[in-house]
Amino acid sequence: MNTMTLWHITHWEFAALAAAAVLVGFSKTAVSGANTVSLAIFAAVLPARESTGVLLPILIAGDVLAVLTYRRHAHWPTLWRLFPAVAVGVVVGTVFLVWADDKVVRTSIGAILLFMAGVTVWRRRRAEAEAASESEDDEPDAVSTPAGRLKARSYGVLGGFTTMVANAGGPVMSMYLLSAGFRKLGFLGTSAFFFLIVNVSKVPFSAGLGLIDGHSLLLDASLVVFVIPGAFLGKWAVSRINQRLFEQLVIAATVVGGAQLLLR
């Protein structure tokens, strides 16, 4: 793997990676999609392509903490509906990584994220005219219609593709869960299990591509501890964020992440 070892990273670079790891923990338990900033930091400090392999175990650690925190709020019918399409997206993303360079990857994903954010804002504005329940644990809108199944498959493929090529599936799936009408806790519980399962399944693909090796795992071991305070900070913050602000923060994080990928 053509990346820097722990000993080649300066103190300032390590501090930046540690801050990104804290943000991963925060995003997993509070504002999903915010870890696109972590993606940008890792890609700035490490070689962009190889940074995805270093970041993956950090994301898995955050996923485990999120599952432990929100496991009672997952909506499994939605997860089972998404997984087949996501598997297709992961395979397509693996093939894409074989030939695509960093610029093509960043531009493609950045454009997808901004498009998804725009679609979600449009859909949410239309939905504001409808009465919404205030319960935190309400189930999402029915998605068993043909249109709902098509939407789940489309977002699933995009989510699998973006999570494979750049660990950037969070914003895509955030847009899907918001558009499906998930409330805050259901959103976090469903996304926690989704990304734990998907990210673990990506490990053999990433290792096969040479993106995970002994050097990257050593760097991960020194960074994973920073995920924990971020997760606790997110758990503290999410109970103080109302539903409307929560949705606005998720969409804003998606726009920022997409713009960063396009402008790099």
Backbone as CSV, one residue per row, in Angstrom:
resi,resn,N_x,N_y,N_z,CA_x,CA_y,CA_z,C_x,C_y,C_z
1,MET,0.854,-1.196,0.000,0.000,0.000,0.000,0.886,1.241,0.000
2,ASN,0.666,2.124,-0.925,1.488,3.314,-1.068,0.961,4.439,-0.195
3,THR,1.198,4.321,1.099,0.731,5.343,2.013,1.765,5.582,3.091
4,MET,1.582,6.622,3.860,2.524,6.943,4.917,2.301,6.049,6.123
5,THR,3.367,5.666,6.817,3.234,4.947,8.072,3.053,5.952,9.199
6,LEU,2.806,5.418,10.378,2.605,6.269,11.548,3.814,7.163,11.784
7,TRP,4.992,6.650,11.473,6.219,7.405,11.763,6.489,8.517,10.749
8,HIS,5.791,8.506,9.627,5.992,9.549,8.620,5.019,10.711,8.780
9,ILE,4.109,10.616,9.725,3.100,11.652,9.920,3.578,12.648,10.969
10,THR,3.469,13.932,10.664,3.876,14.956,11.625,2.849,15.058,12.748
11,HIS,3.224,15.783,13.815,2.309,15.974,14.944,1.037,16.688,14.504
12,TRP,1.167,17.677,13.642,-0.009,18.417,13.189,-0.900,17.540,12.322
13,GLU,-0.306,16.712,11.484,-1.093,15.804,10.658,-1.831,14.773,11.509
14,PHE,-1.136,14.261,12.534,-1.794,13.301,13.426,-2.938,13.970,14.178
15,ALA,-2.731,15.232,14.608,-3.789,15.965,15.308,-5.002,16.140,14.402
16,ALA,-4.771,16.411,13.111,-5.877,16.564,12.170,-6.625,15.245,12.003
17,LEU,-5.894,14.131,11.915,-6.540,12.829,11.790,-7.316,12.475,13.059
18,ALA,-6.766,12.829,14.219,-7.455,12.571,15.489,-8.751,13.365,15.565
19,ALA,-8.718,14.635,15.132,-9.932,15.453,15.116,-10.966,14.851,14.168
20,ALA,-10.503,14.328,13.041,-11.416,13.682,12.099,-12.038,12.436,12.714
21,ALA,-11.268,11.696,13.518,-11.794,10.509,14.190,-12.856,10.892,15.220
22,VAL,-12.631,12.003,15.936,-13.656,12.500,16.865,-14.935,12.825,16.107
23,LEU,-14.797,13.447,14.950,-15.956,13.810,14.143,-16.692,12.571,13.632
24,VAL,-15.957,11.489,13.358,-16.605,10.240,12.966,-17.535,9.753,14.075
25,GLY,-17.033,9.744,15.326,-17.864,9.329,16.443,-19.089,10.209,16.598
26,PHE,-18.904,11.518,16.436,-20.014,12.469,16.550,-21.050,12.228,15.458
27,SER,-20.597,12.021,14.240,-21.530,11.848,13.126,-22.329,10.559,13.275
28,LYS,-21.711,9.533,13.820,-22.406,8.253,13.950,-23.505,8.292,15.004
29,THR,-23.393,9.162,15.984,-24.398,9.205,17.056,-25.207,10.495,17.057
30,ALA,-24.943,11.400,16.106,-25.686,12.668,16.091,-26.088,13.074,14.685
31,VAL,-25.179,13.575,13.879,-25.508,14.126,12.562,-24.856,13.278,11.476
32,SER,-25.607,12.299,10.986,-25.088,11.434,9.935,-24.775,12.266,8.693
33,GLY,-23.667,11.963,8.059,-23.243,12.729,6.889,-22.137,13.706,7.216
34,ALA,-22.002,14.045,8.512,-20.943,14.974,8.902,-19.564,14.365,8.718
35,ASN,-19.489,13.042,8.622,-18.164,12.437,8.464,-17.599,12.624,7.062
36,THR,-18.355,13.288,6.157,-17.741,13.671,4.889,-16.592,14.656,5.118
37,VAL,-16.664,15.430,6.204,-15.550,16.307,6.565,-14.344,15.462,6.972
38,SER,-14.595,14.376,7.699,-13.518,13.457,8.074,-12.867,12.867,6.835
39,LEU,-13.699,12.512,5.860,-13.187,11.991,4.591,-12.245,12.985,3.943
40,ALA,-12.626,14.264,3.939,-11.792,15.297,3.320,-10.471,15.457,4.075
41,ILE,-10.518,15.381,5.414,-9.294,15.522,6.209,-8.345,14.357,5.951
42,PHE,-8.874,13.131,5.967,-8.031,11.959,5.716,-7.413,12.025,4.322
43,ALA,-8.211,12.470,3.339,-7.700,12.553,1.972,-6.663,13.656,1.811
44,ALA,-6.724,14.678,2.688,-5.742,15.766,2.622,-4.411,15.365,3.256
45,VAL,-4.471,14.572,4.329,-3.253,14.174,5.052,-2.591,12.972,4.389
46,LEU,-3.397,12.010,3.947,-2.900,10.787,3.329,-3.187,10.810,1.829
47,PRO,-2.556,9.932,1.058,-2.936,9.817,-0.349,-4.429,9.530,-0.461
48,ALA,-5.126,10.239,-1.332,-6.591,10.220,-1.360,-7.156,8.810,-1.516
49,ARG,-6.631,8.035,-2.436,-7.161,6.692,-2.680,-6.951,5.799,-1.465
50,GLU,-5.726,5.803,-0.928,-5.400,4.927,0.193,-6.057,5.370,1.498
51,SER,-6.432,6.649,1.580,-7.051,7.149,2.805,-8.375,6.448,3.096
52,THR,-9.042,5.948,2.047,-10.309,5.249,2.273,-10.097,3.962,3.062
53,GLY,-8.975,3.294,2.832,-8.673,2.078,3.573,-8.319,2.350,5.015
54,VAL,-7.644,3.464,5.275,-7.313,3.836,6.657,-8.575,4.242,7.411
55,LEU,-9.467,4.945,6.733,-10.671,5.455,7.398,-11.689,4.357,7.699
56,LEU,-11.713,3.292,6.906,-12.752,2.283,7.054,-12.828,1.672,8.458
57,PRO,-11.725,1.204,9.063,-11.829,0.654,10.424,-12.273,1.696,11.450
58,ILE,-11.917,2.962,11.237,-12.379,4.030,12.136,-13.896,4.154,12.041
59,LEU,-14.428,4.081,10.836,-15.872,4.148,10.647,-16.570,2.956,11.305
60,ILE,-15.971,1.772,11.191,-16.565,0.582,11.801,-16.626,0.726,13.313
61,ALA,-15.574,1.287,13.912,-15.600,1.531,15.358,-16.741,2.465,15.729
62,GLY,-16.942,3.519,14.935,-18.057,4.425,15.174,-19.401,3.735,14.990
63,ASP,-19.477,2.838,14.004,-20.716,2.098,13.773,-21.074,1.226,14.975
64,VAL,-20.063,0.574,15.565,-20.310,-0.280,16.733,-20.874,0.547,17.882
65,LEU,-20.284,1.714,18.126,-20.780,2.585,19.197,-22.199,3.066,18.907
66,ALA,-22.487,3.368,17.640,-23.833,3.830,17.273,-24.861,2.717,17.467
67,VAL,-24.505,1.488,17.102,-25.414,0.360,17.289,-25.695,0.134,18.773
68,LEU,-24.662,0.218,19.605,-24.859,0.050,21.039,-25.769,1.140,21.611
69,THR,-25.718,2.318,21.015,-26.504,3.456,21.510,-27.951,3.424,21.029
70,TYR,-28.168,3.065,19.744,-29.499,3.205,19.146,-30.077,1.883,18.634
71,ARG,-29.602,0.743,19.134,-30.008,-0.550,18.596,-31.516,-0.789,18.684
72,ARG,-32.205,-0.188,19.646,-33.644,-0.430,19.811,-34.496,0.324,18.793
73,HIS,-33.881,1.213,18.016,-34.657,2.079,17.131,-34.504,1.740,15.648
74,ALA,-33.846,0.640,15.334,-33.637,0.277,13.929,-34.939,-0.204,13.298
75,HIS,-35.130,0.110,12.024,-36.294,-0.330,11.268,-35.815,-1.367,10.247
76,TRP,-35.921,-2.661,10.622,-35.338,-3.730,9.823,-35.989,-3.933,8.456
77,PRO,-37.297,-3.743,8.296,-37.854,-3.881,6.934,-37.160,-2.965,5.926
78,THR,-36.818,-1.754,6.345,-36.099,-0.843,5.455,-34.710,-1.380,5.137
79,LEU,-34.041,-1.927,6.139,-32.695,-2.459,5.925,-32.713,-3.622,4.933
80,TRP,-33.633,-4.565,5.120,-33.692,-5.711,4.210,-34.033,-5.272,2.796
81,ARG,-34.807,-4.195,2.665,-35.163,-3.685,1.341,-33.947,-3.075,0.639
82,LEU,-33.040,-2.510,1.420,-31.898,-1.805,0.846,-30.717,-2.713,0.497
83,PHE,-30.484,-3.766,1.287,-29.237,-4.514,1.187,-28.950,-5.102,-0.200
84,PRO,-29.913,-5.694,-0.901,-29.576,-6.235,-2.238,-29.061,-5.174,-3.201
85,ALA,-29.706,-4.003,-3.202,-29.260,-2.924,-4.088,-27.890,-2.399,-3.666
86,VAL,-27.662,-2.320,-2.358,-26.364,-1.856,-1.867,-25.258,-2.815,-2.300
87,ALA,-25.530,-4.121,-2.248,-24.531,-5.106,-2.678,-24.137,-4.878,-4.135
88,VAL,-25.116,-4.573,-4.984,-24.829,-4.260,-6.384,-23.933,-3.023,-6.471
89,GLY,-24.256,-1.993,-5.669,-23.460,-0.774,-5.685,-22.033,-0.988,-5.226
90,VAL,-21.838,-1.848,-4.224,-20.481,-2.146,-3.733,-19.657,-2.831,-4.814
91,VAL,-20.254,-3.777,-5.532,-19.549,-4.463,-6.612,-19.184,-3.485,-7.727
92,VAL,-20.138,-2.630,-8.106,-19.862,-1.626,-9.144,-18.762,-0.675,-8.677
93,GLY,-18.813,-0.269,-7.397,-17.784,0.613,-6.867,-16.410,-0.025,-6.868
94,THR,-16.344,-1.324,-6.577,-15.058,-2.035,-6.601,-14.470,-2.037,-8.007
95,VAL,-15.301,-2.314,-8.992,-14.844,-2.291,-10.392,-14.396,-0.885,-10.775
96,PHE,-15.153,0.114,-10.328,-14.821,1.504,-10.630,-13.452,1.880,-10.071
97,LEU,-13.144,1.399,-8.848,-11.866,1.719,-8.222,-10.670,1.101,-8.941
98,VAL,-10.919,0.044,-9.685,-9.819,-0.602,-10.390,-9.206,0.327,-11.430
99,TRP,-10.047,1.158,-12.065,-9.525,2.004,-13.147,-9.613,3.499,-12.874
100,ALA,-10.494,3.958,-11.971,-10.708,5.400,-11.793,-9.593,6.021,-10.966
101,ASP,-9.178,7.239,-11.343,-8.204,7.951,-10.531,-8.934,8.811,-9.499
102,ASP,-8.163,9.457,-8.615,-8.745,10.216,-7.522,-9.669,11.333,-8.013
103,LYS,-9.276,12.025,-9.089,-10.065,13.149,-9.570,-11.435,12.696,-10.052
104,VAL,-11.476,11.604,-10.788,-12.748,11.086,-11.288,-13.644,10.668,-10.133
105,VAL,-13.057,9.999,-9.131,-13.826,9.549,-7.971,-14.435,10.737,-7.229
106,ARG,-13.605,11.743,-6.929,-14.082,12.904,-6.167,-15.183,13.652,-6.914
107,THR,-14.963,13.882,-8.204,-15.942,14.638,-8.990,-17.278,13.896,-9.076
108,SER,-17.220,12.602,-9.312,-18.447,11.813,-9.444,-19.253,11.830,-8.156
109,ILE,-18.593,11.571,-7.046,-19.310,11.486,-5.774,-19.809,12.869,-5.340
110,GLY,-18.993,13.893,-5.524,-19.417,15.237,-5.158,-20.678,15.650,-5.898
111,ALA,-20.738,15.354,-7.211,-21.926,15.690,-7.999,-23.148,14.917,-7.510
112,ILE,-22.958,13.633,-7.175,-24.074,12.822,-6.687,-24.611,13.372,-5.371
113,LEU,-23.715,13.730,-4.455,-24.148,14.230,-3.150,-24.935,15.532,-3.271
114,LEU,-24.453,16.439,-4.105,-25.155,17.717,-4.264,-26.520,17.504,-4.928
115,PHE,-26.582,16.600,-5.877,-27.860,16.301,-6.521,-28.844,15.723,-5.506
116,MET,-28.375,14.779,-4.678,-29.252,14.165,-3.685,-29.732,15.187,-2.659
117,ALA,-28.850,16.090,-2.259,-29.245,17.128,-1.297,-30.332,18.016,-1.894
118,GLY,-30.161,18.390,-3.175,-31.164,19.225,-3.818,-32.515,18.536,-3.915
119,VAL,-32.504,17.250,-4.274,-33.754,16.499,-4.363,-34.435,16.414,-3.001
120,THR,-33.650,16.185,-1.962,-34.219,16.046,-0.622,-34.824,17.357,-0.133
121,VAL,-34.132,18.478,-0.372,-34.678,19.779,0.033,-36.011,20.026,-0.665
122,TRP,-36.074,19.706,-1.941,-37.318,19.879,-2.690,-38.426,19.014,-2.117
123,ARG,-38.105,17.751,-1.810,-39.115,16.847,-1.269,-39.571,17.282,0.116
124,ARG,-38.630,17.765,0.956,-39.004,18.157,2.313,-39.884,19.404,2.296
125,ARG,-39.636,20.306,1.377,-40.471,21.511,1.283,-41.892,21.158,0.882
126,ARG,-42.042,20.177,0.007,-43.369,19.721,-0.367,-44.076,19.062,0.819
127,ALA,-43.294,18.339,1.630,-43.878,17.607,2.752,-44.268,18.520,3.912
128,GLU,-43.724,19.745,3.947,-44.023,20.656,5.057,-45.500,21.024,5.115
129,ALA,-46.192,20.892,3.990,-47.615,21.227,3.966,-48.464,20.165,4.664
130,GLU,-47.854,18.976,4.903,-48.594,17.887,5.518,-48.373,17.889,7.029
131,ALA,-49.347,17.450,7.744,-49.208,17.356,9.210,-48.242,16.234,9.543
132,ALA,-47.322,16.513,10.505,-46.324,15.531,10.912,-46.484,15.211,12.374
133,SER,-46.335,13.954,12.714,-46.416,13.536,14.123,-45.167,13.992,14.849
134,GLU,-45.304,14.273,16.140,-44.174,14.733,16.933,-43.435,13.594,17.622
135,SER,-43.937,12.368,17.503,-43.299,11.241,18.207,-41.934,10.963,17.611
136,GLU,-40.950,10.722,18.480,-39.581,10.472,18.036,-39.431,9.089,17.411
137,ASP,-40.294,8.132,17.777,-40.089,6.763,17.359,-41.069,6.330,16.284
138,ASP,-41.735,7.275,15.654,-42.673,6.926,14.591,-41.967,6.142,13.497
139,GLU,-42.701,5.218,12.887,-42.148,4.462,11.789,-42.136,5.342,10.543
140,PRO,-41.251,5.032,9.585,-41.179,5.842,8.367,-42.409,5.665,7.515
141,ASP,-42.534,6.547,6.533,-43.635,6.432,5.590,-43.566,5.090,4.868
142,ALA,-44.699,4.596,4.457,-44.734,3.329,3.744,-43.921,3.426,2.459
143,VAL,-43.085,2.423,2.247,-42.253,2.412,1.038,-42.426,1.098,0.297
144,SER,-43.606,0.459,0.436,-43.862,-0.819,-0.215,-44.520,-0.644,-1.576
145,THR,-44.769,0.592,-1.974,-45.341,0.848,-3.293,-44.266,0.661,-4.360
146,PRO,-44.643,0.496,-5.638,-43.637,0.381,-6.698,-42.672,1.565,-6.719
147,ALA,-43.205,2.784,-6.544,-42.330,3.966,-6.538,-41.376,3.916,-5.353
148,GLY,-41.889,3.458,-4.201,-41.039,3.365,-3.015,-39.943,2.333,-3.187
149,ARG,-40.264,1.196,-3.810,-39.255,0.162,-4.040,-38.206,0.636,-5.029
150,LEU,-38.637,1.372,-6.059,-37.682,1.905,-7.034,-36.741,2.903,-6.368
151,LYS,-37.308,3.752,-5.501,-36.468,4.725,-4.801,-35.455,4.022,-3.908
152,ALA,-35.895,2.980,-3.189,-34.991,2.247,-2.305,-33.859,1.613,-3.105
153,ARG,-34.182,1.045,-4.260,-33.144,0.417,-5.078,-32.168,1.446,-5.627
154,SER,-32.701,2.592,-6.068,-31.833,3.636,-6.624,-30.871,4.166,-5.575
155,TYR,-31.401,4.513,-4.411,-30.550,5.010,-3.341,-29.600,3.921,-2.847
156,GLY,-30.077,2.671,-2.833,-29.225,1.577,-2.372,-28.006,1.399,-3.255
157,VAL,-28.209,1.408,-4.573,-27.079,1.264,-5.495,-26.109,2.445,-5.333
158,LEU,-26.661,3.662,-5.275,-25.814,4.837,-5.106,-25.073,4.790,-3.771
159,GLY,-25.780,4.364,-2.717,-25.144,4.277,-1.406,-24.030,3.261,-1.390
160,GLY,-24.255,2.092,-1.994,-23.207,1.082,-2.057,-22.012,1.544,-2.870
161,PHE,-22.298,2.214,-3.992,-21.220,2.716,-4.848,-20.372,3.760,-4.123
162,THR,-21.034,4.759,-3.529,-20.286,5.845,-2.896,-19.560,5.388,-1.632
163,THR,-20.151,4.446,-0.892,-19.469,3.984,0.316,-18.253,3.135,-0.039
164,MET,-18.300,2.442,-1.181,-17.158,1.624,-1.577,-16.008,2.474,-2.090
165,VAL,-16.311,3.461,-2.934,-15.222,4.195,-3.579,-14.638,5.284,-2.699
166,ALA,-15.383,5.788,-1.697,-14.825,6.887,-0.905,-15.377,6.949,0.520
167,ASN,-15.981,5.876,1.014,-16.605,5.903,2.348,-17.580,7.065,2.473
168,ALA,-18.220,7.437,1.374,-19.106,8.603,1.360,-20.563,8.209,1.184
169,GLY,-20.924,7.009,1.642,-22.298,6.578,1.516,-23.236,7.216,2.526
170,GLY,-22.683,7.773,3.602,-23.506,8.364,4.651,-24.488,9.409,4.148
171,PRO,-24.025,10.418,3.409,-24.954,11.438,2.913,-26.026,10.874,1.986
172,VAL,-25.669,9.910,1.124,-26.663,9.335,0.221,-27.758,8.635,1.018
173,MET,-27.365,7.825,1.992,-28.364,7.115,2.780,-29.118,8.071,3.696
174,SER,-28.474,9.123,4.140,-29.175,10.139,4.928,-30.299,10.753,4.109
175,MET,-30.037,11.044,2.855,-31.060,11.618,1.993,-32.224,10.639,1.815
176,TYR,-31.910,9.347,1.690,-32.978,8.362,1.540,-33.825,8.265,2.811
177,LEU,-33.178,8.176,3.962,-33.919,8.035,5.215,-34.758,9.270,5.516
178,LEU,-34.247,10.450,5.212,-35.044,11.666,5.390,-36.235,11.667,4.440
179,SER,-36.003,11.298,3.189,-37.090,11.311,2.206,-38.151,10.267,2.539
180,ALA,-37.763,9.205,3.258,-38.713,8.168,3.647,-39.501,8.552,4.891
181,GLY,-39.167,9.682,5.509,-39.930,10.172,6.643,-39.463,9.681,7.997
182,PHE,-38.217,9.218,8.115,-37.722,8.753,9.405,-37.608,9.902,10.396
183,ARG,-38.032,9.640,11.637,-37.787,10.576,12.720,-36.363,10.368,13.237
184,LYS,-35.942,11.206,14.164,-34.544,11.279,14.568,-33.974,9.949,15.070
185,LEU,-34.614,9.331,16.054,-34.075,8.106,16.641,-34.169,6.927,15.678
186,GLY,-35.275,6.838,14.931,-35.377,5.789,13.930,-34.329,5.946,12.843
187,PHE,-34.070,7.176,12.465,-33.020,7.503,11.486,-31.670,6.988,11.977
188,LEU,-31.309,7.322,13.213,-29.995,6.970,13.745,-29.860,5.468,13.973
189,GLY,-30.926,4.823,14.477,-30.859,3.388,14.714,-30.753,2.593,13.425
190,THR,-31.533,2.984,12.417,-31.497,2.277,11.139,-30.164,2.482,10.435
191,SER,-29.662,3.712,10.422,-28.383,3.971,9.752,-27.220,3.313,10.493
192,ALA,-27.315,3.162,11.821,-26.245,2.529,12.589,-26.051,1.079,12.151
193,PHE,-27.138,0.318,12.111,-27.028,-1.079,11.686,-26.663,-1.179,10.219
194,PHE,-27.221,-0.283,9.408,-26.927,-0.318,7.979,-25.428,-0.192,7.732
195,PHE,-24.810,0.819,8.322,-23.399,1.056,8.025,-22.470,0.075,8.722
196,LEU,-22.851,-0.462,9.867,-22.021,-1.497,10.476,-21.944,-2.713,9.556
197,ILE,-23.094,-3.149,9.061,-23.117,-4.330,8.182,-22.403,-4.053,6.864
198,VAL,-22.687,-2.909,6.262,-22.092,-2.586,4.966,-20.583,-2.371,5.091
199,ASN,-20.139,-1.628,6.101,-18.716,-1.348,6.231,-17.907,-2.599,6.533
200,VAL,-18.451,-3.492,7.365,-17.752,-4.755,7.622,-17.650,-5.576,6.336
201,SER,-18.705,-5.575,5.536,-18.694,-6.337,4.284,-17.695,-5.766,3.280
202,LYS,-17.324,-4.499,3.430,-16.375,-3.870,2.512,-14.926,-4.240,2.796
203,VAL,-14.647,-4.754,3.994,-13.257,-5.011,4.394,-12.540,-5.950,3.410
204,PRO,-13.125,-7.097,3.020,-12.403,-7.962,2.068,-12.127,-7.273,0.727
205,PHE,-13.070,-6.459,0.256,-12.864,-5.749,-1.006,-11.702,-4.755,-0.879
206,SER,-11.700,-3.994,0.220,-10.647,-3.000,0.416,-9.279,-3.660,0.583
207,ALA,-9.247,-4.778,1.326,-7.991,-5.499,1.496,-7.511,-6.061,0.157
208,GLY,-8.442,-6.568,-0.640,-8.088,-7.102,-1.943,-7.530,-6.050,-2.886
209,LEU,-7.989,-4.814,-2.715,-7.487,-3.710,-3.537,-6.197,-3.114,-2.983
210,GLY,-5.729,-3.632,-1.860,-4.501,-3.122,-1.244,-4.691,-1.851,-0.444
211,LEU,-5.939,-1.534,-0.073,-6.212,-0.300,0.666,-6.110,-0.495,2.178
212,ILE,-6.075,-1.745,2.631,-5.886,-2.065,4.046,-4.713,-3.018,4.164
213,ASP,-3.747,-2.671,5.006,-2.610,-3.549,5.267,-2.103,-3.285,6.679
214,GLY,-0.960,-3.843,7.038,-0.434,-3.693,8.383,-0.161,-2.252,8.766
215,HIS,0.372,-1.464,7.827,0.655,-0.053,8.124,-0.627,0.722,8.404
216,SER,-1.646,0.507,7.585,-2.895,1.244,7.788,-3.558,0.839,9.101
217,LEU,-3.493,-0.445,9.453,-4.113,-0.910,10.696,-3.380,-0.375,11.920
218,LEU,-2.065,-0.210,11.821,-1.314,0.378,12.925,-1.735,1.820,13.148
219,LEU,-1.903,2.557,12.071,-2.381,3.934,12.176,-3.799,3.966,12.751
220,ASP,-4.634,3.039,12.323,-5.992,2.944,12.861,-5.983,2.702,14.370
221,ALA,-5.079,1.821,14.823,-5.017,1.491,16.254,-4.696,2.720,17.092
222,SER,-3.933,3.653,16.534,-3.575,4.854,17.276,-4.670,5.921,17.222
223,LEU,-5.614,5.774,16.288,-6.659,6.788,16.106,-8.018,6.388,16.656
224,VAL,-8.269,5.084,16.780,-9.620,4.618,17.096,-10.102,5.110,18.455
225,VAL,-9.186,5.337,19.384,-9.595,5.797,20.721,-10.291,7.152,20.658
226,PHE,-9.984,7.946,19.646,-10.578,9.279,19.537,-12.033,9.235,19.070
227,VAL,-12.467,8.089,18.560,-13.867,7.958,18.145,-14.792,7.993,19.365
228,ILE,-14.318,7.477,20.490,-15.166,7.320,21.679,-15.675,8.659,22.221
229,PRO,-14.810,9.647,22.480,-15.358,10.924,22.963,-16.279,11.590,21.956
230,GLY,-16.027,11.398,20.669,-16.917,11.956,19.660,-18.303,11.341,19.727
231,ALA,-18.353,10.017,19.978,-19.641,9.337,20.085,-20.419,9.819,21.307
232,PHE,-19.737,9.996,22.430,-20.410,10.498,23.631,-20.893,11.930,23.431
233,LEU,-20.099,12.740,22.740,-20.509,14.112,22.443,-21.752,14.116,21.563
234,GLY,-21.798,13.223,20.574,-22.966,13.128,19.709,-24.200,12.697,20.468
235,LYS,-24.050,11.706,21.353,-25.180,11.242,22.156,-25.718,12.366,23.035
236,TRP,-24.834,13.178,23.584,-25.249,14.316,24.422,-25.965,15.366,23.561
237,ALA,-25.471,15.592,22.347,-26.003,16.673,21.515,-27.334,16.314,20.882
238,VAL,-27.526,15.024,20.511,-28.711,14.679,19.722,-29.996,14.882,20.510
239,SER,-29.952,14.724,21.826,-31.164,14.932,22.625,-31.524,16.411,22.742
240,ARG,-30.599,17.273,22.337,-30.819,18.717,22.417,-31.095,19.342,21.050
241,ILE,-31.208,18.507,20.023,-31.461,18.993,18.667,-32.877,18.598,18.270
242,ASN,-33.718,19.568,17.892,-35.070,19.209,17.465,-35.046,18.632,16.049
243,GLN,-36.182,18.048,15.644,-36.228,17.320,14.378,-35.898,18.218,13.187
244,ARG,-36.429,19.419,13.155,-36.191,20.301,12.014,-34.713,20.682,11.908
245,LEU,-34.099,21.036,13.038,-32.681,21.369,13.026,-31.848,20.152,12.646
246,PHE,-32.247,18.976,13.130,-31.541,17.744,12.803,-31.497,17.549,11.289
247,GLU,-32.645,17.693,10.627,-32.693,17.514,9.184,-31.857,18.572,8.461
248,GLN,-31.916,19.807,8.955,-31.134,20.868,8.325,-29.633,20.601,8.441
249,LEU,-29.202,20.100,9.599,-27.785,19.797,9.801,-27.326,18.662,8.900
250,VAL,-28.165,17.625,8.758,-27.819,16.507,7.885,-27.659,16.980,6.444
251,ILE,-28.603,17.788,5.970,-28.540,18.286,4.593,-27.337,19.210,4.410
252,ALA,-27.081,20.081,5.400,-25.931,20.985,5.305,-24.626,20.214,5.240
253,ALA,-24.504,19.160,6.070,-23.288,18.346,6.059,-23.104,17.673,4.702
254,THR,-24.190,17.256,4.095,-24.129,16.635,2.775,-23.647,17.629,1.722
255,VAL,-24.186,18.857,1.756,-23.784,19.883,0.790,-22.304,20.233,0.958
256,VAL,-21.862,20.402,2.217,-20.456,20.725,2.474,-19.550,19.614,1.960
257,GLY,-19.916,18.360,2.266,-19.104,17.240,1.810,-19.031,17.150,0.304
258,GLY,-20.176,17.321,-0.367,-20.186,17.276,-1.815,-19.363,18.385,-2.440
259,ALA,-19.484,19.595,-1.889,-18.716,20.726,-2.411,-17.220,20.523,-2.213
260,GLN,-16.836,19.968,-1.064,-15.407,19.703,-0.817,-14.850,18.741,-1.836
261,LEU,-15.595,17.696,-2.153,-15.120,16.718,-3.108,-14.980,17.328,-4.509
262,LEU,-15.896,18.216,-4.875,-15.837,18.838,-6.191,-14.717,19.855,-6.312
263,LEU,-14.427,20.560,-5.228,-13.471,21.666,-5.267,-12.024,21.237,-5.026
264,ARG,-11.823,19.999,-4.523,-10.447,19.579,-4.237,-9.650,19.385,-5.513
